[in-house]
Amino acid sequence: MFILVDCNNFYVSCEKLFNPKLKNKPVVVLSNNDGCIISRSNEAKKLNVLMGDPIFKYKHLIENNILEVFSSNFTLYSDISFRIMQTLESFGFEMEIYSVDEAFLEIKNYNFDIEKLLINIRKKIFKWVGIPVSIGCAKTKTLAKIASDLAKKENGYKILLNKESIDLTLKNISAIDIWGIGSACFKKLKYLQIFNGYDYKYADENIIKKNLGINGLKTFLELNEIVCFSLQNSFENRKSVCVSRSFSMKIKNIEDLKEKLALFASMAASKLRKYKLKTDSITIFINTSFHSKDPFYSASSLIKIPIQTSFTPDIIKYSFLALNKIYKDGFLYKKAGIILNNLIDEKVIQSDFFEKNITDTKNRLMKTMDLINFKANKKVLFFLSEGIEKNFHHSQNNKSKKFTTNFEDILKVD
DNA sequence: TCTGGGGTCCTAGGACCC
DNA sequence: TCTGGGGTCCTAGGACCC
């Protein structure tokens, strides 16, 4: 049996935690550049503020002091997330941290009162961390997801274990709201006269497989209480690392693009070292704005590295090679990024027989650099290609404090 | 005027092999 | 006129998730 614990309006709830004045008020949290809405309080949802919408659409609500707006404060959110996961771990079940605000628990033998357990989990997380959660419980992850969505509308938890309640629930949810079904699959399902969860569950298995592929079939089976998605150790075997940003100013030439890319490469490389991983294949991508009327261009390029590495200069060097393959003059670039693929444990790398082995030297240099930057608590040492002027002109005008991770930001109680 | 970032997995098509 | 069949691997891009 699977239990899904899902934080309600997570980022907004984190903001409300340290700011009691926000209670019962419409609040939203914005994406990186203060661009679009990525979290909404229930009150904001009631005002028809939509997920993913650019914030300028709601200028009138802000100017009239109806809507409270926050820039994203990921330092705060990940610390709160960590506390929630720790609390969940204390229950002693096998656990998968699925995202910053969700975790699956798997219960193998149960001869106790499930309902009591769910109530207990909610209580403990609220008491220890202060974040409200919704909990769903069912035989498969897909059904547990559906249950947790329902829990939000009911009293915070929902158990879907008998056929009647499952079927009734599925009749009342649109196929698009099923985990794993996006707009493309939904379109195909509608063509097949499958509109809700119930239609999907009792559809013809072969038709599903033919039209929606292996993933559609797995979802179909999961609705029928056949487990296709098991618990995963999400962080130990991560397969890629990505750093990407949109630019507030469009970029017109390869030099400026290289500078951004070098910075992203450096950030990605330090992530790799943090996870004790190395890569031997780099993808970089660039694109112009999806929204602007300027000519559109989007491209990506993958490049292989002969020896697995997490050495920043290597990664910068190869990302430039990749960029040269796809860069075209005359476009206004809005976004770029780097993805490191094929990650392996840094302990098991294969070195090059014919090259002088300087891996140890490289590792020591990176270690020293990371340490100096860590102690300084900012990036005092970096590579010149990253550029000296790192100002992204990031708008982050409404950022809350790092209440739980910075001594200077700790709340004072009079 | 202003529209996010970080992931996983699958698939189609091309290049190549025998 | 008629021109095989069965693979692998790589890459780009799509679809989905939060």
PDB file of N, CA, C and O in Angstrom, chain A residues 111-139:
ATOM      1  N   ASN A 111      -1.686  -4.216   9.885  1.00  0.00           N
ATOM      2  CA  ASN A 111      -2.742  -4.800  10.707  1.00  0.00           C
ATOM      3  C   ASN A 111      -3.117  -3.785  11.788  1.00  0.00           C
ATOM      4  O   ASN A 111      -3.330  -4.114  12.920  1.00  0.00           O
ATOM      5  N   PHE A 112      -3.076  -2.512  11.346  1.00  0.00           N
ATOM      6  CA  PHE A 112      -3.428  -1.447  12.293  1.00  0.00           C
ATOM      7  C   PHE A 112      -4.406  -0.502  11.615  1.00  0.00           C
ATOM      8  O   PHE A 112      -4.724  -0.661  10.428  1.00  0.00           O
ATOM      9  N   ASP A 113      -4.832   0.463  12.352  1.00  0.00           N
ATOM     10  CA  ASP A 113      -5.819   1.407  11.845  1.00  0.00           C
ATOM     11  C   ASP A 113      -5.151   2.460  10.947  1.00  0.00           C
ATOM     12  O   ASP A 113      -4.448   3.351  11.436  1.00  0.00           O
ATOM     13  N   ILE A 114      -5.367   2.324   9.626  1.00  0.00           N
ATOM     14  CA  ILE A 114      -4.737   3.231   8.670  1.00  0.00           C
ATOM     15  C   ILE A 114      -5.180   4.672   8.906  1.00  0.00           C
ATOM     16  O   ILE A 114      -4.371   5.608   8.884  1.00  0.00           O
ATOM     17  N   GLU A 115      -6.467   4.818   9.132  1.00  0.00           N
ATOM     18  CA  GLU A 115      -7.014   6.156   9.300  1.00  0.00           C
ATOM     19  C   GLU A 115      -6.314   6.905  10.433  1.00  0.00           C
ATOM     20  O   GLU A 115      -5.921   8.067  10.290  1.00  0.00           O
ATOM     21  N   LYS A 116      -6.101   6.185  11.534  1.00  0.00           N
ATOM     22  CA  LYS A 116      -5.415   6.794  12.680  1.00  0.00           C
ATOM     23  C   LYS A 116      -4.018   7.247  12.282  1.00  0.00           C
ATOM     24  O   LYS A 116      -3.558   8.323  12.669  1.00  0.00           O
ATOM     25  N   LEU A 117      -3.324   6.392  11.499  1.00  0.00           N
ATOM     26  CA  LEU A 117      -1.969   6.717  11.064  1.00  0.00           C
ATOM     27  C   LEU A 117      -1.963   8.013  10.256  1.00  0.00           C
ATOM     28  O   LEU A 117      -1.139   8.908  10.492  1.00  0.00           O
ATOM     29  N   LEU A 118      -2.880   8.114   9.300  1.00  0.00           N
ATOM     30  CA  LEU A 118      -2.911   9.295   8.432  1.00  0.00           C
ATOM     31  C   LEU A 118      -3.167  10.563   9.248  1.00  0.00           C
ATOM     32  O   LEU A 118      -2.514  11.596   9.050  1.00  0.00           O
ATOM     33  N   ILE A 119      -4.090  10.473  10.178  1.00  0.00           N
ATOM     34  CA  ILE A 119      -4.390  11.623  11.031  1.00  0.00           C
ATOM     35  C   ILE A 119      -3.153  12.015  11.841  1.00  0.00           C
ATOM     36  O   ILE A 119      -2.802  13.192  11.967  1.00  0.00           O
ATOM     37  N   ASN A 120      -2.481  10.988  12.310  1.00  0.00           N
ATOM     38  CA  ASN A 120      -1.279  11.180  13.106  1.00  0.00           C
ATOM     39  C   ASN A 120      -0.162  11.887  12.324  1.00  0.00           C
ATOM     40  O   ASN A 120       0.501  12.789  12.832  1.00  0.00           O
ATOM     41  N   ILE A 121       0.023  11.458  11.064  1.00  0.00           N
ATOM     42  CA  ILE A 121       1.064  12.060  10.223  1.00  0.00           C
ATOM     43  C   ILE A 121       0.767  13.548  10.025  1.00  0.00           C
ATOM     44  O   ILE A 121       1.636  14.404  10.188  1.00  0.00           O
ATOM     45  N   ARG A 122      -0.476  13.850   9.711  1.00  0.00           N
ATOM     46  CA  ARG A 122      -0.858  15.259   9.501  1.00  0.00           C
ATOM     47  C   ARG A 122      -0.590  16.088  10.756  1.00  0.00           C
ATOM     48  O   ARG A 122      -0.019  17.177  10.695  1.00  0.00           O
ATOM     49  N   LYS A 123      -1.015  15.547  11.872  1.00  0.00           N
ATOM     50  CA  LYS A 123      -0.872  16.262  13.148  1.00  0.00           C
ATOM     51  C   LYS A 123       0.590  16.538  13.454  1.00  0.00           C
ATOM     52  O   LYS A 123       0.970  17.646  13.819  1.00  0.00           O
ATOM     53  N   LYS A 124       1.396  15.495  13.297  1.00  0.00           N
ATOM     54  CA  LYS A 124       2.806  15.612  13.682  1.00  0.00           C
ATOM     55  C   LYS A 124       3.532  16.625  12.804  1.00  0.00           C
ATOM     56  O   LYS A 124       4.298  17.460  13.303  1.00  0.00           O
ATOM     57  N   ILE A 125       3.275  16.575  11.487  1.00  0.00           N
ATOM     58  CA  ILE A 125       3.942  17.522  10.596  1.00  0.00           C
ATOM     59  C   ILE A 125       3.490  18.949  10.902  1.00  0.00           C
ATOM     60  O   ILE A 125       4.299  19.881  10.936  1.00  0.00           O
ATOM     61  N   PHE A 126       2.223  19.108  11.195  1.00  0.00           N
ATOM     62  CA  PHE A 126       1.737  20.456  11.480  1.00  0.00           C
ATOM     63  C   PHE A 126       2.307  20.977  12.790  1.00  0.00           C
ATOM     64  O   PHE A 126       2.700  22.136  12.902  1.00  0.00           O
ATOM     65  N   LYS A 127       2.412  20.084  13.768  1.00  0.00           N
ATOM     66  CA  LYS A 127       2.919  20.508  15.067  1.00  0.00           C
ATOM     67  C   LYS A 127       4.430  20.770  15.024  1.00  0.00           C
ATOM     68  O   LYS A 127       4.911  21.749  15.581  1.00  0.00           O
ATOM     69  N   TRP A 128       5.149  19.900  14.352  1.00  0.00           N
ATOM     70  CA  TRP A 128       6.610  20.017  14.357  1.00  0.00           C
ATOM     71  C   TRP A 128       7.123  21.048  13.369  1.00  0.00           C
ATOM     72  O   TRP A 128       8.120  21.704  13.598  1.00  0.00           O
ATOM     73  N   VAL A 129       6.488  21.165  12.186  1.00  0.00           N
ATOM     74  CA  VAL A 129       7.005  22.067  11.155  1.00  0.00           C
ATOM     75  C   VAL A 129       6.047  23.223  10.878  1.00  0.00           C
ATOM     76  O   VAL A 129       6.482  24.342  10.599  1.00  0.00           O
ATOM     77  N   GLY A 130       4.768  22.958  10.938  1.00  0.00           N
ATOM     78  CA  GLY A 130       3.805  24.045  10.749  1.00  0.00           C
ATOM     79  C   GLY A 130       3.212  24.119   9.349  1.00  0.00           C
ATOM     80  O   GLY A 130       2.573  25.107   9.001  1.00  0.00           O
ATOM     81  N   ILE A 131       3.445  23.086   8.548  1.00  0.00           N
ATOM     82  CA  ILE A 131       2.928  23.091   7.170  1.00  0.00           C
ATOM     83  C   ILE A 131       1.753  22.114   7.074  1.00  0.00           C
ATOM     84  O   ILE A 131       1.865  20.967   7.506  1.00  0.00           O
ATOM     85  N   PRO A 132       0.626  22.554   6.497  1.00  0.00           N
ATOM     86  CA  PRO A 132      -0.506  21.637   6.316  1.00  0.00           C
ATOM     87  C   PRO A 132      -0.252  20.690   5.135  1.00  0.00           C
ATOM     88  O   PRO A 132       0.261  21.116   4.102  1.00  0.00           O
ATOM     89  N   VAL A 133      -0.606  19.420   5.307  1.00  0.00           N
ATOM     90  CA  VAL A 133      -0.413  18.457   4.212  1.00  0.00           C
ATOM     91  C   VAL A 133      -1.716  17.716   3.928  1.00  0.00           C
ATOM     92  O   VAL A 133      -2.610  17.661   4.770  1.00  0.00           O
ATOM     93  N   SER A 134      -1.772  17.156   2.701  1.00  0.00           N
ATOM     94  CA  SER A 134      -2.877  16.277   2.332  1.00  0.00           C
ATOM     95  C   SER A 134      -2.308  14.884   2.106  1.00  0.00           C
ATOM     96  O   SER A 134      -1.224  14.748   1.546  1.00  0.00           O
ATOM     97  N   ILE A 135      -3.056  13.888   2.522  1.00  0.00           N
ATOM     98  CA  ILE A 135      -2.534  12.527   2.432  1.00  0.00           C
ATOM     99  C   ILE A 135      -3.515  11.619   1.707  1.00  0.00           C
ATOM    100  O   ILE A 135      -4.714  11.619   1.996  1.00  0.00           O
ATOM    101  N   GLY A 136      -2.985  10.872   0.742  1.00  0.00           N
ATOM    102  CA  GLY A 136      -3.797   9.893   0.026  1.00  0.00           C
ATOM    103  C   GLY A 136      -3.222   8.512   0.226  1.00  0.00           C
ATOM    104  O   GLY A 136      -2.011   8.352   0.357  1.00  0.00           O
ATOM    105  N   CYS A 137      -4.115   7.521   0.231  1.00  0.00           N
ATOM    106  CA  CYS A 137      -3.663   6.166   0.517  1.00  0.00           C
ATOM    107  C   CYS A 137      -4.385   5.190  -0.419  1.00  0.00           C
ATOM    108  O   CYS A 137      -5.606   5.256  -0.553  1.00  0.00           O
ATOM    109  N   ALA A 138      -3.608   4.318  -1.103  1.00  0.00           N
ATOM    110  CA  ALA A 138      -4.216   3.343  -2.019  1.00  0.00           C
ATOM    111  C   ALA A 138      -3.208   2.241  -2.336  1.00  0.00           C
ATOM    112  O   ALA A 138      -2.071   2.286  -1.867  1.00  0.00           O
ATOM    113  N   LYS A 139      -3.629   1.295  -3.183  1.00  0.00           N
ATOM    114  CA  LYS A 139      -2.763   0.163  -3.517  1.00  0.00           C
ATOM    115  C   LYS A 139      -1.648   0.524  -4.490  1.00  0.00           C
ATOM    116  O   LYS A 139      -0.646  -0.174  -4.578  1.00  0.00           O
TER     117      LYS A 139
END
